[in-house]
Tab-separated table of C-alpha atoms in Angstrom:
chain	number	residue	atom	x	y	z
A	6	UNK	CA	-1.961	-18.380	6.361
A	7	UNK	CA	-2.751	-14.905	5.908
A	8	UNK	CA	-5.518	-14.014	8.281
A	9	UNK	CA	-7.290	-10.426	7.816
A	10	UNK	CA	-10.032	-9.948	10.542
A	11	UNK	CA	-12.700	-7.585	10.947
A	12	UNK	CA	-14.110	-6.453	14.405
A	13	UNK	CA	-17.630	-4.627	14.607
A	14	UNK	CA	-18.251	-3.936	17.986
A	15	UNK	CA	-16.812	-1.512	20.831
A	16	UNK	CA	-14.686	-3.008	23.566
A	17	UNK	CA	-16.430	-3.598	26.622
A	18	UNK	CA	-19.644	-3.635	25.379
A	19	UNK	CA	-20.202	-6.634	23.116
A	20	UNK	CA	-17.398	-10.101	23.831
A	21	UNK	CA	-16.607	-9.370	20.066
A	22	UNK	CA	-13.396	-7.373	20.163
A	23	UNK	CA	-12.280	-10.439	23.221
A	24	UNK	CA	-13.401	-13.252	21.138
A	25	UNK	CA	-11.177	-11.591	18.390
A	26	UNK	CA	-7.937	-10.733	20.009
A	27	UNK	CA	-8.383	-14.288	21.510
A	28	UNK	CA	-8.706	-15.666	17.885
A	29	UNK	CA	-5.743	-12.935	16.583
A	30	UNK	CA	-3.475	-14.564	19.659
A	31	UNK	CA	-3.947	-18.263	18.856
A	32	UNK	CA	-3.436	-17.522	15.432
A	33	UNK	CA	-0.284	-16.497	15.716
A	34	UNK	CA	0.868	-19.250	18.071
A	35	UNK	CA	-0.060	-21.538	15.432
A	36	UNK	CA	2.297	-19.776	13.365
A	37	UNK	CA	-0.203	-17.733	11.100
A	38	UNK	CA	0.220	-14.222	10.523
A	39	UNK	CA	-2.388	-11.892	10.747
A	40	UNK	CA	-2.234	-9.652	7.588
A	41	UNK	CA	-4.557	-6.697	9.405
A	42	UNK	CA	-7.539	-6.318	11.775
A	43	UNK	CA	-9.921	-3.617	10.833
A	44	UNK	CA	-12.351	-1.900	13.312
A	45	UNK	CA	-15.483	-0.846	11.289
A	46	UNK	CA	-18.721	0.417	13.020
A	47	UNK	CA	-18.441	0.897	16.693
A	48	UNK	CA	-15.554	-1.370	16.760
A	49	UNK	CA	-13.270	1.833	15.508
A	50	UNK	CA	-13.958	2.050	19.910
A	51	UNK	CA	-11.221	-0.343	20.393
A	52	UNK	CA	-8.444	2.327	19.098
A	53	UNK	CA	-8.694	5.163	22.196
A	54	UNK	CA	-5.645	5.326	23.997
A	55	UNK	CA	-7.751	7.248	26.861
A	56	UNK	CA	-9.538	4.243	27.838
A	57	UNK	CA	-9.120	3.287	31.853
A	58	UNK	CA	-10.790	0.322	33.056
A	59	UNK	CA	-9.997	-0.592	36.162
A	60	UNK	CA	-6.553	-2.520	37.434
A	61	UNK	CA	-8.426	-5.627	37.753
A	62	UNK	CA	-10.320	-5.698	34.311
A	63	UNK	CA	-8.294	-6.191	30.868
A	64	UNK	CA	-7.367	-3.059	29.096
A	65	UNK	CA	-8.720	-3.782	25.539
A	66	UNK	CA	-6.890	-0.801	23.641
A	67	UNK	CA	-3.532	-2.106	25.033
A	68	UNK	CA	-3.877	-5.734	24.646
A	69	UNK	CA	-4.571	-5.144	21.024
A	70	UNK	CA	-1.547	-2.568	21.176
A	71	UNK	CA	1.041	-4.849	22.529
A	72	UNK	CA	-0.356	-7.591	20.275
A	73	UNK	CA	0.430	-5.637	17.245
A	74	UNK	CA	3.845	-3.882	18.722
A	75	UNK	CA	5.207	-7.929	19.122
A	76	UNK	CA	3.915	-9.703	15.953
A	77	UNK	CA	4.175	-6.295	13.597
A	78	UNK	CA	-0.100	-6.627	12.846
A	79	UNK	CA	-1.666	-3.551	11.189
A	80	UNK	CA	-4.366	-2.759	13.044
A	81	UNK	CA	-6.799	0.036	10.963
A	82	UNK	CA	-9.742	2.211	12.451
A	83	UNK	CA	-12.536	2.455	9.481
A	84	UNK	CA	-11.824	6.739	8.666
A	85	UNK	CA	-15.776	7.376	7.847
A	86	UNK	CA	-16.767	5.495	11.233
A	87	UNK	CA	-13.939	6.766	13.503
A	88	UNK	CA	-14.651	10.147	12.592
A	89	UNK	CA	-18.417	10.157	13.283
A	90	UNK	CA	-17.221	8.509	16.569
A	91	UNK	CA	-14.259	10.527	17.767
A	92	UNK	CA	-11.473	9.097	17.151
A	93	UNK	CA	-8.512	11.174	16.052
A	94	UNK	CA	-5.201	10.283	15.357
A	95	UNK	CA	-2.221	13.420	14.689
A	96	UNK	CA	-3.078	14.107	11.124
A	97	UNK	CA	-6.793	14.220	11.480
A	98	UNK	CA	-6.480	16.393	14.510
A	99	UNK	CA	-4.542	18.944	12.239
A	100	UNK	CA	-7.005	18.352	9.725
A	101	UNK	CA	-9.998	19.323	11.615
A	102	UNK	CA	-8.346	21.280	14.225
A	103	UNK	CA	-9.328	19.526	16.752
A	104	UNK	CA	-7.551	19.856	20.495
A	105	UNK	CA	-6.327	16.552	20.859
A	106	UNK	CA	-5.923	13.224	19.097
A	107	UNK	CA	-6.770	9.837	21.325
A	108	UNK	CA	-5.576	7.180	19.367
A	109	UNK	CA	-3.995	4.356	20.859
A	110	UNK	CA	-0.522	3.537	19.816
A	111	UNK	CA	0.070	0.372	16.769
A	112	UNK	CA	-3.549	1.714	15.809
A	113	UNK	CA	-4.115	4.064	12.043
A	114	UNK	CA	-6.906	5.742	10.543
A	115	UNK	CA	-7.472	4.534	6.781
A	116	UNK	CA	-10.188	3.699	4.106
A	117	UNK	CA	-12.815	1.219	3.571
A	118	UNK	CA	-10.514	-0.087	0.805
A	119	UNK	CA	-8.378	-1.394	3.815
A	120	UNK	CA	-11.048	-3.527	4.285
A	121	UNK	CA	-11.354	-4.672	0.884
A	122	UNK	CA	-7.894	-5.414	0.419
A	123	UNK	CA	-7.820	-7.523	3.867
A	124	UNK	CA	-10.495	-9.575	1.984
A	125	UNK	CA	-8.323	-9.392	-1.412
A	126	UNK	CA	-4.961	-10.520	0.315
A	127	UNK	CA	-5.865	-12.885	2.935
A	128	UNK	CA	-6.534	-16.583	2.845
A	129	UNK	CA	-9.207	-16.189	5.259
A	130	UNK	CA	-11.362	-13.308	6.777
A	131	UNK	CA	-13.137	-13.990	9.617
A	132	UNK	CA	-15.546	-11.093	11.649
A	133	UNK	CA	-16.034	-10.933	14.849
A	134	UNK	CA	-19.329	-8.578	15.656
A	135	UNK	CA	-22.818	-8.540	17.245
B	150	UNK	CA	-16.722	-24.111	4.950
B	151	UNK	CA	-16.786	-23.433	8.566
B	152	UNK	CA	-19.720	-21.409	9.963
B	153	UNK	CA	-20.233	-19.760	13.459
B	154	UNK	CA	-23.319	-18.376	15.189
B	155	UNK	CA	-22.505	-16.071	18.039
B	156	UNK	CA	-26.339	-15.745	19.115
B	157	UNK	CA	-28.647	-17.141	21.576
B	158	UNK	CA	-30.755	-19.416	19.552
B	159	UNK	CA	-33.570	-18.570	22.124
B	160	UNK	CA	-33.211	-14.812	21.450
B	161	UNK	CA	-32.167	-14.946	17.392
B	162	UNK	CA	-32.483	-16.513	14.444
B	163	UNK	CA	-28.983	-16.859	13.230
B	164	UNK	CA	-28.704	-20.129	14.110
B	165	UNK	CA	-32.178	-21.345	12.396
B	166	UNK	CA	-30.816	-19.482	9.360
B	167	UNK	CA	-27.233	-20.996	9.884
B	168	UNK	CA	-28.959	-24.289	9.644
B	169	UNK	CA	-31.275	-23.780	7.007
B	170	UNK	CA	-28.098	-22.736	4.581
B	171	UNK	CA	-25.691	-24.805	4.894
B	172	UNK	CA	-24.056	-27.474	2.787
B	173	UNK	CA	-23.499	-30.884	3.387
B	174	UNK	CA	-20.269	-30.319	3.794
B	175	UNK	CA	-20.102	-27.716	6.308
B	176	UNK	CA	-19.275	-27.299	9.941
B	177	UNK	CA	-20.762	-25.356	12.640
B	178	UNK	CA	-18.888	-23.466	15.323
B	179	UNK	CA	-21.255	-21.923	17.846
B	180	UNK	CA	-18.911	-19.005	20.090
B	181	UNK	CA	-20.135	-16.167	22.138
B	182	UNK	CA	-23.527	-16.361	23.387
B	183	UNK	CA	-24.795	-19.499	21.040
B	184	UNK	CA	-23.147	-22.006	22.918
B	185	UNK	CA	-26.137	-22.212	24.687
B	186	UNK	CA	-27.398	-23.700	21.166
B	187	UNK	CA	-25.412	-26.797	22.116
B	188	UNK	CA	-27.733	-27.649	25.451
B	189	UNK	CA	-29.638	-30.667	25.673
B	190	UNK	CA	-32.895	-31.142	26.892
B	191	UNK	CA	-34.040	-27.185	25.216
B	192	UNK	CA	-36.613	-26.351	22.532
B	193	UNK	CA	-33.866	-26.603	19.811
B	194	UNK	CA	-31.639	-29.630	20.638
B	195	UNK	CA	-33.675	-31.630	18.605
B	196	UNK	CA	-33.399	-29.702	15.816
B	197	UNK	CA	-29.691	-29.659	15.966
B	198	UNK	CA	-29.229	-33.555	16.471
B	199	UNK	CA	-31.268	-33.793	13.102
B	200	UNK	CA	-28.313	-31.746	11.643
B	201	UNK	CA	-25.883	-32.843	13.116
B	202	UNK	CA	-26.960	-35.928	10.643
B	203	UNK	CA	-25.288	-34.093	7.919
B	204	UNK	CA	-23.120	-31.262	9.773
B	205	UNK	CA	-20.451	-31.608	12.506
B	206	UNK	CA	-21.086	-29.253	15.229
B	207	UNK	CA	-18.429	-27.551	17.353
B	208	UNK	CA	-18.666	-25.589	20.134
B	209	UNK	CA	-15.475	-22.718	22.273
B	210	UNK	CA	-14.918	-24.292	25.873
B	211	UNK	CA	-13.575	-21.067	26.913
B	212	UNK	CA	-17.605	-19.827	26.211
B	213	UNK	CA	-19.109	-22.492	27.111
B	214	UNK	CA	-16.683	-22.764	30.280
B	215	UNK	CA	-17.747	-18.840	31.293
B	216	UNK	CA	-21.462	-19.601	30.821
B	217	UNK	CA	-21.277	-22.514	33.863
B	218	UNK	CA	-21.550	-25.350	31.094
B	219	UNK	CA	-19.177	-27.799	30.385
B	220	UNK	CA	-19.428	-31.238	28.370
B	221	UNK	CA	-21.988	-32.847	30.478
B	222	UNK	CA	-25.041	-30.476	29.317
B	223	UNK	CA	-24.525	-30.896	25.749
B	224	UNK	CA	-26.114	-32.723	23.331
B	225	UNK	CA	-23.674	-35.589	22.359
B	226	UNK	CA	-21.701	-35.691	19.792
B	227	UNK	CA	-20.866	-31.729	19.648
B	228	UNK	CA	-16.938	-31.230	19.984
B	229	UNK	CA	-15.201	-28.769	22.695
B	230	UNK	CA	-12.778	-26.641	21.614
B	231	UNK	CA	-10.432	-24.264	22.005
B	232	UNK	CA	-9.033	-20.969	20.212
B	233	UNK	CA	-6.311	-23.439	18.781
B	234	UNK	CA	-8.965	-25.422	17.443
B	235	UNK	CA	-11.138	-22.683	16.459
B	236	UNK	CA	-8.030	-21.455	14.320
B	237	UNK	CA	-7.608	-24.885	12.899
B	238	UNK	CA	-11.326	-25.458	11.687
B	239	UNK	CA	-10.316	-22.093	9.996
B	240	UNK	CA	-7.244	-23.571	8.516
B	241	UNK	CA	-9.268	-26.890	7.759
B	242	UNK	CA	-12.149	-25.400	5.720
B	243	UNK	CA	-11.477	-23.230	3.224
B	244	UNK	CA	-14.072	-20.079	3.579
B	245	UNK	CA	-15.808	-18.865	7.038
B	246	UNK	CA	-19.290	-17.620	7.251
B	247	UNK	CA	-20.358	-15.592	10.559
B	248	UNK	CA	-23.525	-15.634	11.219
B	249	UNK	CA	-23.633	-12.272	13.856
C	248	UNK	CA	-7.267	5.942	-5.529
C	249	UNK	CA	-5.412	5.483	-2.986
C	250	UNK	CA	-6.214	2.514	-2.018
C	251	UNK	CA	-6.845	0.512	-5.094
C	252	UNK	CA	-4.846	-2.281	-5.996
C	253	UNK	CA	-2.674	-3.885	-8.429
C	254	UNK	CA	-2.511	-7.308	-7.754
C	255	UNK	CA	-5.582	-8.337	-10.961
C	256	UNK	CA	-6.695	-10.641	-8.601
C	257	UNK	CA	-10.542	-11.340	-9.255
C	258	UNK	CA	-12.061	-13.382	-6.083
C	259	UNK	CA	-15.799	-13.769	-5.401
C	260	UNK	CA	-17.003	-11.419	-2.713
C	261	UNK	CA	-20.391	-11.836	-1.066
C	262	UNK	CA	-21.919	-9.225	1.563
C	263	UNK	CA	-24.277	-10.750	3.517
C	264	UNK	CA	-27.375	-8.133	4.354
C	265	UNK	CA	-29.101	-9.977	7.881
C	266	UNK	CA	-29.983	-7.013	9.339
C	267	UNK	CA	-32.922	-4.375	9.860
C	268	UNK	CA	-32.658	-0.846	7.676
C	269	UNK	CA	-32.465	2.473	10.105
C	270	UNK	CA	-32.746	0.713	13.875
C	271	UNK	CA	-29.281	0.048	13.710
C	272	UNK	CA	-25.848	1.256	11.534
C	273	UNK	CA	-25.344	-1.904	9.416
C	274	UNK	CA	-27.000	-2.144	7.362
C	275	UNK	CA	-25.645	1.757	5.515
C	276	UNK	CA	-22.350	0.954	6.973
C	277	UNK	CA	-22.074	-2.562	4.829
C	278	UNK	CA	-23.954	-0.419	1.872
C	279	UNK	CA	-20.553	1.866	1.888
C	280	UNK	CA	-18.761	-1.155	1.954
C	281	UNK	CA	-19.684	-2.165	-1.362
C	282	UNK	CA	-19.367	1.165	-2.589
C	283	UNK	CA	-15.630	1.572	-1.736
C	284	UNK	CA	-14.960	-2.224	-2.872
C	285	UNK	CA	-16.251	-1.057	-6.468
C	286	UNK	CA	-13.471	0.491	-7.234
C	287	UNK	CA	-11.656	-2.995	-6.900
C	288	UNK	CA	-13.419	-4.741	-9.212
C	289	UNK	CA	-13.968	-8.102	-7.683
C	290	UNK	CA	-16.899	-10.425	-8.756
C	291	UNK	CA	-19.390	-9.399	-6.677
C	292	UNK	CA	-22.947	-10.267	-4.897
C	293	UNK	CA	-25.188	-9.136	-2.494
C	294	UNK	CA	-27.271	-11.626	-0.061
C	295	UNK	CA	-30.695	-9.915	1.554
C	296	UNK	CA	-31.482	-12.698	3.761
C	297	UNK	CA	-33.872	-12.668	7.455
C	298	UNK	CA	-34.438	-8.741	7.963
C	299	UNK	CA	-32.104	-7.799	5.068
C	300	UNK	CA	-35.322	-7.706	2.993
C	301	UNK	CA	-36.703	-4.688	4.610
C	302	UNK	CA	-33.426	-2.888	3.531
C	303	UNK	CA	-35.199	-3.077	0.030
C	304	UNK	CA	-38.638	-1.443	0.757
C	305	UNK	CA	-40.054	0.897	-1.459
C	306	UNK	CA	-41.081	4.343	-0.882
C	307	UNK	CA	-38.139	4.877	2.759
C	308	UNK	CA	-38.494	8.316	4.191
C	309	UNK	CA	-36.103	9.200	6.766
C	310	UNK	CA	-36.910	12.682	6.968
C	311	UNK	CA	-38.831	12.221	9.982
C	312	UNK	CA	-35.769	10.824	11.682
C	313	UNK	CA	-33.098	13.203	10.712
C	314	UNK	CA	-31.398	9.639	9.481
C	315	UNK	CA	-29.502	9.666	5.745
C	316	UNK	CA	-32.248	7.930	3.365
C	317	UNK	CA	-29.530	5.529	2.320
C	318	UNK	CA	-32.094	3.522	0.616
C	319	UNK	CA	-31.555	5.004	-2.662
C	320	UNK	CA	-28.307	3.894	-2.962
C	321	UNK	CA	-29.523	0.344	-4.092
C	322	UNK	CA	-30.913	1.453	-6.583
C	323	UNK	CA	-27.308	2.907	-8.195
C	324	UNK	CA	-25.812	-0.130	-7.400
C	325	UNK	CA	-25.857	-0.938	-11.298
C	326	UNK	CA	-24.092	2.592	-11.787
C	327	UNK	CA	-21.240	0.843	-9.933
C	328	UNK	CA	-21.363	-2.648	-11.677
C	329	UNK	CA	-22.872	-4.164	-8.833
C	330	UNK	CA	-25.678	-5.844	-10.687
C	331	UNK	CA	-25.965	-9.398	-8.786
C	332	UNK	CA	-28.554	-8.626	-5.902
C	333	UNK	CA	-30.637	-12.163	-4.440
C	334	UNK	CA	-33.148	-12.091	-2.270
C	335	UNK	CA	-33.677	-14.720	0.078
C	336	UNK	CA	-37.325	-16.367	-0.565
C	337	UNK	CA	-38.196	-17.865	2.568
C	338	UNK	CA	-37.352	-14.167	4.962
C	339	UNK	CA	-39.282	-12.585	1.826
C	340	UNK	CA	-41.991	-14.398	2.231
C	341	UNK	CA	-42.491	-14.596	5.852
C	342	UNK	CA	-41.792	-11.175	6.391
C	343	UNK	CA	-45.276	-11.046	4.500
C	344	UNK	CA	-43.064	-8.649	1.368
C	345	UNK	CA	-43.052	-9.464	-2.673
C	346	UNK	CA	-40.853	-8.465	-4.892
C	347	UNK	CA	-42.982	-5.647	-5.651
C	348	UNK	CA	-42.682	-4.164	-2.262
C	349	UNK	CA	-38.733	-3.722	-3.416
C	350	UNK	CA	-37.434	-0.772	-4.623
C	351	UNK	CA	-34.521	-2.580	-7.022
C	352	UNK	CA	-34.178	-5.237	-9.591
C	353	UNK	CA	-33.008	-8.263	-7.516
C	354	UNK	CA	-33.638	-12.264	-8.241
C	355	UNK	CA	-35.384	-14.050	-5.344
C	356	UNK	CA	-33.569	-16.987	-4.838
C	357	UNK	CA	-35.075	-20.406	-2.151
C	358	UNK	CA	-33.202	-21.780	0.305
C	359	UNK	CA	-31.032	-24.429	-1.640
C	360	UNK	CA	-29.622	-21.472	-4.549
C	361	UNK	CA	-29.652	-19.644	-1.451
C	362	UNK	CA	-26.818	-21.856	-0.179
C	363	UNK	CA	-25.095	-22.671	-3.248
C	364	UNK	CA	-24.380	-18.526	-3.704
C	365	UNK	CA	-22.868	-18.503	-0.345
C	366	UNK	CA	-21.171	-21.924	-0.874
C	367	UNK	CA	-19.604	-20.380	-4.184
C	368	UNK	CA	-18.462	-17.606	-2.758
C	369	UNK	CA	-14.969	-17.210	-1.768
C	370	UNK	CA	-14.907	-14.136	0.822
C	371	UNK	CA	-18.074	-12.963	2.991
C	372	UNK	CA	-18.614	-10.120	4.317
C	373	UNK	CA	-20.663	-9.978	7.155
C	374	UNK	CA	-21.366	-6.907	9.702
């Protein structure tokens, strides 16, 4: 079965991202496919590669990157939400003449249409938020 | 249809609204802070028990355990499931409403 | 539009709005999704439940808090062929509002009808 997942909250502040990750992992273990994880609102902050949590804590952005690497999951940050919150990929860095990018491996930045598409294409859309 | 709720019913009205707007063939899964809604002897446990006549309730075990709770503190006939069970519910039900 | 689909699939989309505007970003950003989603030509309905009914309150003016007054967009939804706006009667009444307090034409429905709207939907968006 094809799953679309919407994550509406940032890492470490709210359980949403943890729940979404554990759900995605369990779905994959059960033989399902994650069509896309779409990060919206503060959820885009899950995609920063500059996070340095203490060693005894989980690394939320890296955990998503690794899951995506292993299972070819499409991790999408909403562009409008990302721009407002300073989440930048190399393209956005050039376009807006910033001095750095900060997007983690396997994440990409794209439009809200990607969320709608997940709703249309996936068999199930599940939301984790506040 | 599967309904998930993630808010404590003692702080937010998500569970209340969910219970008001579900139909008889629905299942309700309590996750995150909504697991407190599954407790026995609370101001809302009678409401849950009444809803149980038509609706099957589940609670996410890892979230329950994290909060120092287990099956013994819950209203009877609320099923404790793990993430695998969560996935199964989303497969068995053809749509999902997440009451945030 | 780059995101547009060519699959021809039409699903029943329901946007569930349960948040008050301005205090948090959810109401505004939900509306952004509705606007973008309109290009995908799905069968779209909006439900306003709980504090979501405050989104439709007439005469919102954000000029003194310097945020975007997105409340005007609800009246423009019609131009995007988003015409099915449903308001939960219970939520409206318990907040002391009537249909006259709202900025757009909506259908006020009772709990039973709202339940049916939710059950009959295929993809439900919550923010």
